[in-house]
Coordinates of C-alpha atoms in Angstrom, one line a residue:
M1 CA 16.4 54.1 -23.6
E2 CA 18.9 51.9 -25.4
K3 CA 21.6 53.0 -22.9
R4 CA 19.4 52.2 -19.8
V5 CA 19.0 48.5 -20.7
P6 CA 22.6 47.5 -20.1
I7 CA 22.6 49.4 -16.8
L8 CA 19.5 47.6 -15.6
L9 CA 21.0 44.3 -16.7
L10 CA 24.2 45.2 -14.8
L11 CA 22.3 46.0 -11.7
L12 CA 20.4 42.7 -11.9
L13 CA 23.6 40.7 -12.3
L14 CA 25.2 42.6 -9.4
S15 CA 22.2 41.8 -7.3
L16 CA 22.3 38.1 -8.1
E17 CA 26.0 38.0 -7.3
I18 CA 25.5 39.7 -3.9
T19 CA 22.6 37.2 -3.1
V20 CA 24.7 34.2 -4.0
Q21 CA 27.6 35.5 -1.9
A22 CA 25.4 36.2 1.0
W23 CA 23.6 32.9 0.9
P24 CA 25.0 31.0 3.9
F25 CA 23.7 27.5 3.1
S26 CA 25.4 26.4 -0.1
A27 CA 25.4 22.7 -0.7
E28 CA 29.1 22.5 -0.2
K29 CA 28.7 23.7 3.5
W30 CA 26.4 20.9 4.5
V31 CA 28.3 18.1 6.2
V32 CA 27.3 14.7 7.7
D33 CA 28.3 15.1 11.4
G34 CA 25.7 13.1 13.2
K35 CA 23.7 16.1 14.3
V36 CA 20.1 16.8 13.7
L37 CA 19.7 19.7 11.2
E38 CA 17.2 22.5 11.8
L39 CA 15.8 23.5 8.5
D40 CA 13.5 26.4 7.4
D41 CA 12.0 28.0 4.3
F42 CA 15.4 29.3 3.2
N43 CA 17.8 26.4 3.6
F44 CA 15.5 23.4 3.2
D45 CA 16.0 22.8 -0.6
S46 CA 19.8 23.1 -0.4
A47 CA 20.0 20.6 2.4
I48 CA 17.8 18.1 0.7
A49 CA 19.8 18.5 -2.5
A50 CA 23.1 18.0 -0.6
F51 CA 22.4 14.4 0.7
N52 CA 21.1 11.2 -0.9
Y53 CA 19.0 10.3 2.1
T54 CA 17.4 12.7 4.5
L55 CA 14.8 11.9 7.2
V56 CA 12.8 15.0 7.9
D57 CA 10.7 15.5 11.1
F58 CA 7.9 18.0 10.5
Y59 CA 7.0 19.0 14.0
A60 CA 5.1 21.5 16.1
P61 CA 6.7 22.9 19.3
W62 CA 3.4 22.4 21.3
C63 CA 2.9 18.8 20.2
I64 CA 3.6 16.4 23.0
H65 CA 4.3 13.5 20.6
C66 CA 6.9 15.6 18.9
K67 CA 8.6 16.2 22.3
H68 CA 8.7 12.4 22.8
L69 CA 10.2 11.8 19.4
S70 CA 12.9 14.5 19.5
P71 CA 15.3 12.7 21.8
E72 CA 14.9 9.5 19.8
L73 CA 16.0 11.3 16.7
D74 CA 19.0 12.9 18.5
K75 CA 20.1 9.4 19.6
A76 CA 19.6 7.9 16.1
A77 CA 21.3 10.7 14.1
P78 CA 25.0 9.7 14.9
A79 CA 24.4 6.0 14.1
L80 CA 22.6 6.8 10.8
A81 CA 25.4 9.3 9.8
A82 CA 28.0 6.5 10.3
L83 CA 26.4 4.2 7.8
K84 CA 28.2 3.3 4.6
E85 CA 25.3 5.1 2.9
P86 CA 24.8 8.0 5.4
I87 CA 21.3 9.1 6.3
V88 CA 20.9 12.6 7.7
I89 CA 18.1 13.6 10.1
A90 CA 16.6 17.0 9.9
K91 CA 13.6 18.8 11.5
V92 CA 11.3 21.6 10.4
N93 CA 9.0 23.6 12.6
A94 CA 6.0 23.0 10.4
D95 CA 3.8 25.1 12.7
K96 CA 6.0 28.1 11.8
F97 CA 7.1 27.3 8.2
T98 CA 3.6 26.5 6.9
R99 CA 4.7 26.8 3.2
L100 CA 6.9 23.6 3.6
A101 CA 4.1 21.9 5.6
T102 CA 1.6 22.6 2.8
K103 CA 4.1 21.6 0.0
Y104 CA 4.8 18.2 1.5
N105 CA 1.2 17.6 2.6
V106 CA 1.9 17.6 6.4
R107 CA -1.5 17.0 8.1
G108 CA -0.4 15.8 11.5
F109 CA 2.5 16.2 14.0
P110 CA 5.0 14.8 13.9
T111 CA 5.1 13.7 10.3
L112 CA 8.3 11.9 9.1
K113 CA 9.3 11.9 5.5
L114 CA 12.4 10.2 4.0
F115 CA 13.8 12.1 1.0
V116 CA 15.6 9.8 -1.3
R117 CA 17.7 11.9 -3.7
G118 CA 15.2 14.7 -3.3
V119 CA 12.0 12.5 -3.7
P120 CA 9.8 12.5 -0.5
L121 CA 8.5 9.2 0.8
D122 CA 6.2 8.7 3.7
Y123 CA 8.0 7.1 6.7
N124 CA 5.7 4.9 8.8
G125 CA 8.3 2.7 10.5
P126 CA 9.3 2.5 14.1
R127 CA 10.3 5.7 16.0
K128 CA 12.4 4.3 18.8
A129 CA 16.0 5.2 18.2
Y130 CA 17.5 1.7 17.8
L131 CA 14.6 0.3 15.8
L132 CA 14.6 3.4 13.6
V133 CA 18.3 2.9 12.8
H134 CA 17.8 -0.7 11.8
Y135 CA 14.7 0.0 9.8
L136 CA 16.3 2.8 7.8
K137 CA 19.5 0.9 7.3
K138 CA 17.4 -1.8 5.6
L139 CA 15.4 0.7 3.6
V140 CA 18.4 2.3 1.9
A141 CA 20.3 -1.0 1.2
P142 CA 20.2 -2.6 -2.2
D143 CA 17.3 -5.0 -2.8
V144 CA 19.8 -7.8 -3.5
S145 CA 23.4 -7.7 -2.4
I146 CA 25.9 -9.6 -4.6
L147 CA 28.6 -11.4 -2.5
D148 CA 31.7 -12.7 -4.2
S149 CA 33.7 -14.2 -1.3
D150 CA 33.5 -15.8 2.1
T151 CA 34.6 -12.5 3.6
A152 CA 31.8 -10.6 1.8
I153 CA 29.2 -13.1 3.1
S154 CA 30.4 -12.8 6.7
G155 CA 30.5 -9.0 6.4
F156 CA 27.0 -8.9 5.0
V157 CA 25.5 -11.1 7.7
E158 CA 27.3 -9.1 10.4
A159 CA 26.1 -5.7 9.0
A160 CA 22.6 -7.0 8.6
G161 CA 22.2 -7.5 12.4
A162 CA 19.5 -9.5 14.1
D163 CA 16.3 -7.5 13.5
F164 CA 15.4 -9.0 10.1
P165 CA 15.6 -12.5 8.5
I166 CA 18.5 -12.9 6.1
Y167 CA 18.1 -14.8 2.8
I168 CA 21.3 -15.9 1.0
G169 CA 21.1 -17.6 -2.4
F170 CA 24.1 -19.7 -2.8
G171 CA 24.8 -20.3 -6.5
L172 CA 21.6 -18.5 -7.5
N173 CA 21.3 -15.9 -10.1
G174 CA 20.4 -12.5 -8.7
S175 CA 17.5 -12.1 -11.1
V176 CA 15.8 -15.1 -9.4
L177 CA 15.4 -13.1 -6.2
S178 CA 15.1 -9.6 -7.5
D179 CA 11.3 -9.4 -7.7
L180 CA 10.8 -11.0 -4.2
A181 CA 13.5 -8.8 -2.7
T182 CA 11.8 -5.7 -4.0
K183 CA 8.4 -6.9 -2.7
Y184 CA 9.7 -7.8 0.8
T185 CA 12.5 -5.2 1.0
K186 CA 11.1 -3.7 4.3
K187 CA 10.9 -7.1 6.0
A188 CA 14.1 -9.0 5.1
W189 CA 17.7 -8.9 3.8
F190 CA 18.4 -10.6 0.4
S191 CA 21.7 -11.5 -1.1
V192 CA 23.3 -13.8 -3.7
A193 CA 26.6 -15.5 -3.0
K194 CA 28.4 -16.1 -6.3
D195 CA 31.7 -17.4 -5.0
F196 CA 32.2 -19.2 -1.7
S197 CA 34.2 -22.1 -0.2
E198 CA 33.1 -25.4 1.2
N199 CA 33.6 -23.9 4.7
M200 CA 30.5 -21.7 4.0
M201 CA 28.5 -24.8 3.0
V202 CA 29.4 -26.4 6.3
L203 CA 28.7 -23.2 8.2
Y204 CA 25.3 -22.7 6.6
D205 CA 24.5 -26.5 6.6
F206 CA 23.7 -27.1 2.9
D207 CA 25.2 -29.8 0.8
K208 CA 24.4 -28.8 -2.8
V209 CA 23.8 -25.8 -5.0
P210 CA 21.8 -23.9 -5.8
A211 CA 20.4 -23.4 -2.3
L212 CA 18.5 -20.6 -0.6
V213 CA 19.3 -20.3 3.1
V214 CA 17.3 -18.2 5.5
R215 CA 18.6 -17.3 8.9
H216 CA 16.9 -15.7 11.9
P217 CA 19.9 -14.5 13.9
R218 CA 17.9 -13.4 16.9
Y219 CA 16.2 -16.8 17.3
I220 CA 19.2 -18.8 16.2
E221 CA 17.2 -20.6 13.5
Q222 CA 17.9 -21.5 9.9
S223 CA 16.1 -23.2 7.0
V224 CA 17.4 -24.4 3.5
F225 CA 15.4 -24.5 0.2
Y226 CA 16.7 -26.5 -2.7
G227 CA 14.0 -25.6 -5.2
P228 CA 12.2 -25.7 -7.4
F229 CA 13.2 -22.1 -8.0
E230 CA 10.0 -21.1 -9.7
V231 CA 8.2 -18.0 -8.6
E232 CA 5.3 -19.7 -6.8
F233 CA 7.4 -22.2 -4.8
L234 CA 10.1 -19.6 -4.1
E235 CA 7.7 -17.0 -2.7
D236 CA 6.0 -19.7 -0.6
F237 CA 9.3 -20.5 1.0
V238 CA 10.1 -16.8 1.6
K239 CA 6.7 -16.0 3.1
Q240 CA 6.7 -19.1 5.3
N241 CA 10.1 -18.4 6.7
M242 CA 9.6 -14.6 7.2
F243 CA 9.0 -15.3 10.9
P244 CA 10.7 -17.6 13.4
L245 CA 9.2 -21.0 14.0
A246 CA 7.6 -19.9 17.2
M247 CA 7.2 -16.1 17.5
P248 CA 6.8 -14.3 20.8
I249 CA 3.8 -11.9 20.6
T250 CA 4.8 -8.4 21.4
Y251 CA 3.5 -5.1 20.2
D252 CA 6.2 -5.0 17.5
T253 CA 5.8 -8.6 16.3
L254 CA 2.1 -8.2 16.2
K255 CA 2.5 -5.4 13.6
L256 CA 4.8 -7.7 11.5
L257 CA 2.0 -10.3 11.4
D258 CA -0.5 -7.9 10.1
N259 CA 0.0 -8.7 6.4
D260 CA 0.3 -12.5 6.8
E261 CA -2.8 -14.4 5.8
R262 CA -2.2 -17.6 7.8
K263 CA -4.1 -18.3 11.0
I264 CA -2.1 -18.1 14.3
V265 CA -1.7 -21.0 16.6
L266 CA -1.4 -19.1 19.9
T267 CA -0.1 -20.6 23.1
I268 CA -0.6 -18.7 26.3
V269 CA 1.8 -19.4 29.2
E270 CA 2.2 -17.9 32.6
D271 CA 5.8 -16.7 32.1
E272 CA 7.8 -17.3 29.0
D273 CA 11.1 -17.0 30.9
E274 CA 10.3 -20.1 33.0
E275 CA 12.1 -23.3 32.1
K276 CA 8.9 -25.2 31.6
S277 CA 7.7 -22.6 29.2
K278 CA 11.0 -22.7 27.2
K279 CA 10.6 -26.5 27.0
L280 CA 7.1 -26.1 25.5
I281 CA 8.3 -23.5 23.1
R282 CA 10.9 -26.0 21.8
I283 CA 8.0 -28.4 21.1
L284 CA 6.0 -25.7 19.3
K285 CA 9.0 -25.1 17.0
S286 CA 9.0 -28.7 16.0
A287 CA 5.3 -28.6 15.4
A288 CA 5.7 -25.4 13.3
S289 CA 8.3 -26.9 11.0
A290 CA 5.7 -29.6 10.0
N291 CA 2.8 -27.2 9.7
R292 CA 4.0 -24.3 7.6
D293 CA 0.5 -23.2 6.7
L294 CA 0.1 -21.9 10.2
V295 CA 1.9 -19.3 12.2
F296 CA 3.0 -20.5 15.7
A297 CA 3.2 -17.9 18.4
Y298 CA 3.2 -17.6 22.1
V299 CA 2.4 -14.9 24.8
S300 CA 2.7 -14.9 28.5
I301 CA 0.5 -13.4 31.2
K302 CA 3.5 -11.9 32.8
Q303 CA 4.8 -10.2 29.7
W304 CA 1.5 -9.0 28.1
E305 CA -1.5 -9.7 30.4
E306 CA -3.8 -7.4 28.4
F307 CA -3.4 -9.3 25.2
A308 CA -3.7 -12.7 26.9
N309 CA -7.0 -11.6 28.6
T310 CA -8.7 -11.2 25.3
F311 CA -8.6 -15.0 24.9
S312 CA -10.1 -15.5 28.4
A313 CA -6.7 -16.3 29.9
N314 CA -5.6 -14.9 33.2
K315 CA -3.7 -15.9 36.3
K316 CA -6.7 -18.1 37.4
T317 CA -6.8 -19.9 34.1
K318 CA -5.3 -23.4 33.7
L319 CA -2.2 -22.8 31.6
P320 CA -0.7 -23.4 29.1
K321 CA -3.7 -22.8 26.9
M322 CA -3.7 -23.2 23.1
V323 CA -6.1 -21.5 20.6
V324 CA -6.3 -20.9 16.9
W325 CA -6.8 -17.2 16.1
N326 CA -8.3 -16.1 12.8
R327 CA -6.7 -12.7 13.3
N328 CA -10.1 -10.9 13.7
E329 CA -12.7 -11.1 16.4
D330 CA -12.9 -14.8 16.8
Y331 CA -10.7 -17.7 18.0
L332 CA -11.1 -21.5 18.1
T333 CA -10.6 -23.8 21.0
V334 CA -10.2 -27.6 20.3
I335 CA -12.6 -29.8 22.2
G336 CA -10.6 -31.9 24.7
S337 CA -7.5 -29.7 24.3
E338 CA -8.5 -26.6 26.2
S339 CA -5.2 -26.7 28.2
I340 CA -1.9 -28.6 28.2
D341 CA -0.7 -30.6 31.1
E342 CA 3.0 -30.8 32.0
E343 CA 3.3 -34.5 31.0
D344 CA 4.0 -35.5 27.4
Q345 CA 3.3 -32.1 26.0
A346 CA 4.4 -33.1 22.5
S347 CA 1.6 -35.6 22.2
Q348 CA -0.9 -33.0 23.5
V349 CA 0.2 -30.4 20.9
S350 CA -0.2 -33.0 18.2
R351 CA -3.7 -33.9 19.4
F352 CA -4.6 -30.2 19.4
L353 CA -3.5 -29.8 15.8
E354 CA -5.2 -33.0 14.8
G355 CA -8.5 -31.8 16.4
Y356 CA -8.2 -28.4 14.7
R357 CA -7.6 -30.1 11.3
E358 CA -10.6 -32.3 11.8
G359 CA -12.9 -29.4 12.9
R360 CA -13.4 -30.5 16.5
T361 CA -13.5 -26.9 17.6
I362 CA -15.6 -24.3 19.3
E363 CA -15.7 -20.7 18.1
T364 CA -15.4 -18.0 20.7
R365 CA -15.6 -14.2 20.5
I366 CA -12.5 -12.5 21.8
S367 CA -13.1 -10.2 24.8
G368 CA -10.9 -7.4 23.5
P369 CA -10.0 -5.7 20.2
S370 CA -9.1 -7.6 17.0
M371 CA -5.6 -7.8 15.7
L372 CA -6.3 -4.6 13.8
G373 CA -7.7 -3.1 17.0
F374 CA -4.6 -3.8 18.9
I375 CA -2.4 -2.3 16.2
T376 CA -4.5 0.8 15.7
S377 CA -5.5 1.5 19.3
L378 CA -4.3 5.0 20.1
I379 CA -4.5 5.2 23.9
S380 CA -3.9 3.0 26.9
I381 CA -6.1 2.6 30.0
K382 CA -3.9 5.0 31.8
A383 CA -4.4 7.6 29.1
V384 CA -8.2 7.2 29.4
Y385 CA -8.1 7.9 33.1
L386 CA -5.9 10.9 32.4
I387 CA -8.2 12.3 29.7
V388 CA -11.3 11.8 32.0
F389 CA -9.5 13.7 34.8
V390 CA -8.4 16.5 32.5
V391 CA -12.0 16.9 31.1
A392 CA -13.4 17.0 34.6
V393 CA -11.0 19.7 35.7
I394 CA -11.8 21.8 32.6
M395 CA -15.5 21.5 33.3
V396 CA -15.1 22.6 36.9
I397 CA -13.0 25.6 35.8
L398 CA -15.6 26.6 33.2
I399 CA -18.4 26.3 35.8
I400 CA -16.5 28.5 38.2
K401 CA -15.6 31.1 35.7
G402 CA -19.1 31.3 34.4
H403 CA -19.3 33.7 31.5
E404 CA -15.7 34.9 31.7
E405 CA -13.3 34.2 28.9
P406 CA -13.1 30.5 28.3
L407 CA -10.0 28.5 29.2
R408 CA -7.4 28.6 26.4
V409 CA -4.2 26.7 25.9
G410 CA -2.0 28.0 23.0
T411 CA -3.8 29.3 20.0
Q412 CA -7.1 28.1 18.7
E413 CA -5.5 26.9 15.6
E414 CA -3.0 24.9 17.5
G415 CA -5.7 23.3 19.6
N416 CA -7.7 22.4 16.5
Q417 CA -4.6 21.0 14.8
F418 CA -3.7 18.9 17.9
S419 CA -7.2 17.4 18.3
R420 CA -7.6 16.8 14.7
L421 CA -4.1 15.7 13.6
V422 CA -2.7 13.3 16.2
P423 CA -0.8 10.9 14.0
E424 CA -1.7 7.3 14.4
T425 CA 1.8 5.9 14.0
E426 CA 3.3 8.0 16.7
S427 CA 0.5 7.0 19.1
K428 CA 1.3 3.4 18.4
E429 CA 4.9 3.9 19.1
L430 CA 4.1 5.7 22.4
K431 CA 2.0 2.7 23.4
S432 CA 4.8 0.4 22.6
G433 CA 7.1 2.5 24.7
E434 CA 4.7 2.2 27.7
K435 CA 4.8 -1.5 27.4
E436 CA 8.6 -1.5 27.3
D437 CA 8.8 0.9 30.3

């Protein structure tokens, strides 16, 4: 018996050695090459351990939303792999590898999770390729970047891009911004410039330090804050400047407004690309700079008719029209300022705001969904027609077939999963895509 123990131990060690040599997916073999990795029960853990950041798509082959998402991930993968802090995209057939789906609490398809040094985080951001890249790039960046030269400042601003506001604290201590940067890390870039020249002061239009500058590159806007740099005042400035002075209402910007508590001064125009609309938008920006307790926004019939219609605005309405939206099911019109004429629009906007402040308003129920309803609506009118058509076809087939075997697509389990687990975020993204198309 004593002689058999070493033999068993030897066999065990030999077995382990063979297993290690045969294992094809050691961490050393994983490379960042801009391709989407296909993972399974056997190689998942080693892949996650090999990279600091991995975005994993848990999908099902039969899921139509997964099929829409797949090419977006293929397009995003090379751009994410090229980042200074690379992000790898991988996918798992969660319908086949159910152990992984159960382990990571996958309840719908597709489910995206960002693994940060092995720790899974739910990803609920955009799913269009270019938006996904910008969102993830922001997500993995430091909360506050420390800049020590003019070159570093320019490089930071260039790398940040135009999709998020950029806050730069000139002469500020990084600890002053750290809490706010952590709180708003998904919505803005934050940095502290410790060393800079007078050229930077001219470029960013401030004349003393410390100063906090915020830029909206997409809208070519900038604001400067000279203090006091106490938490309350600092956060007010950050929140009030999180959006441009006059924000265009689109599906994506509407989602950004979801967590802001201010009421929205909404101006409805016929076509925001017309010169007369651009002139009015410039007036709205001036009004917004003096009324920071409100969010100023605009939408056009041409760009988003469905949204404008909820405020009883259509092609027959006298436009431009201004309302104050409480972000729910009601909005306010100001008596005597139901619409804006083309002459002296600045005075008319001022009268509208004065009437609102004094309470000369009429409350009206919107004719469509609330802000939350717009954000969470899962299907478009076209989709409704399609569903009605499909249901009608199925009913006809069932009537014809009588007592024969019922119509069946895929497996019953798949059908149940699909009807039960359509993810809200992806449906939103598809709707946004329809609007863009």
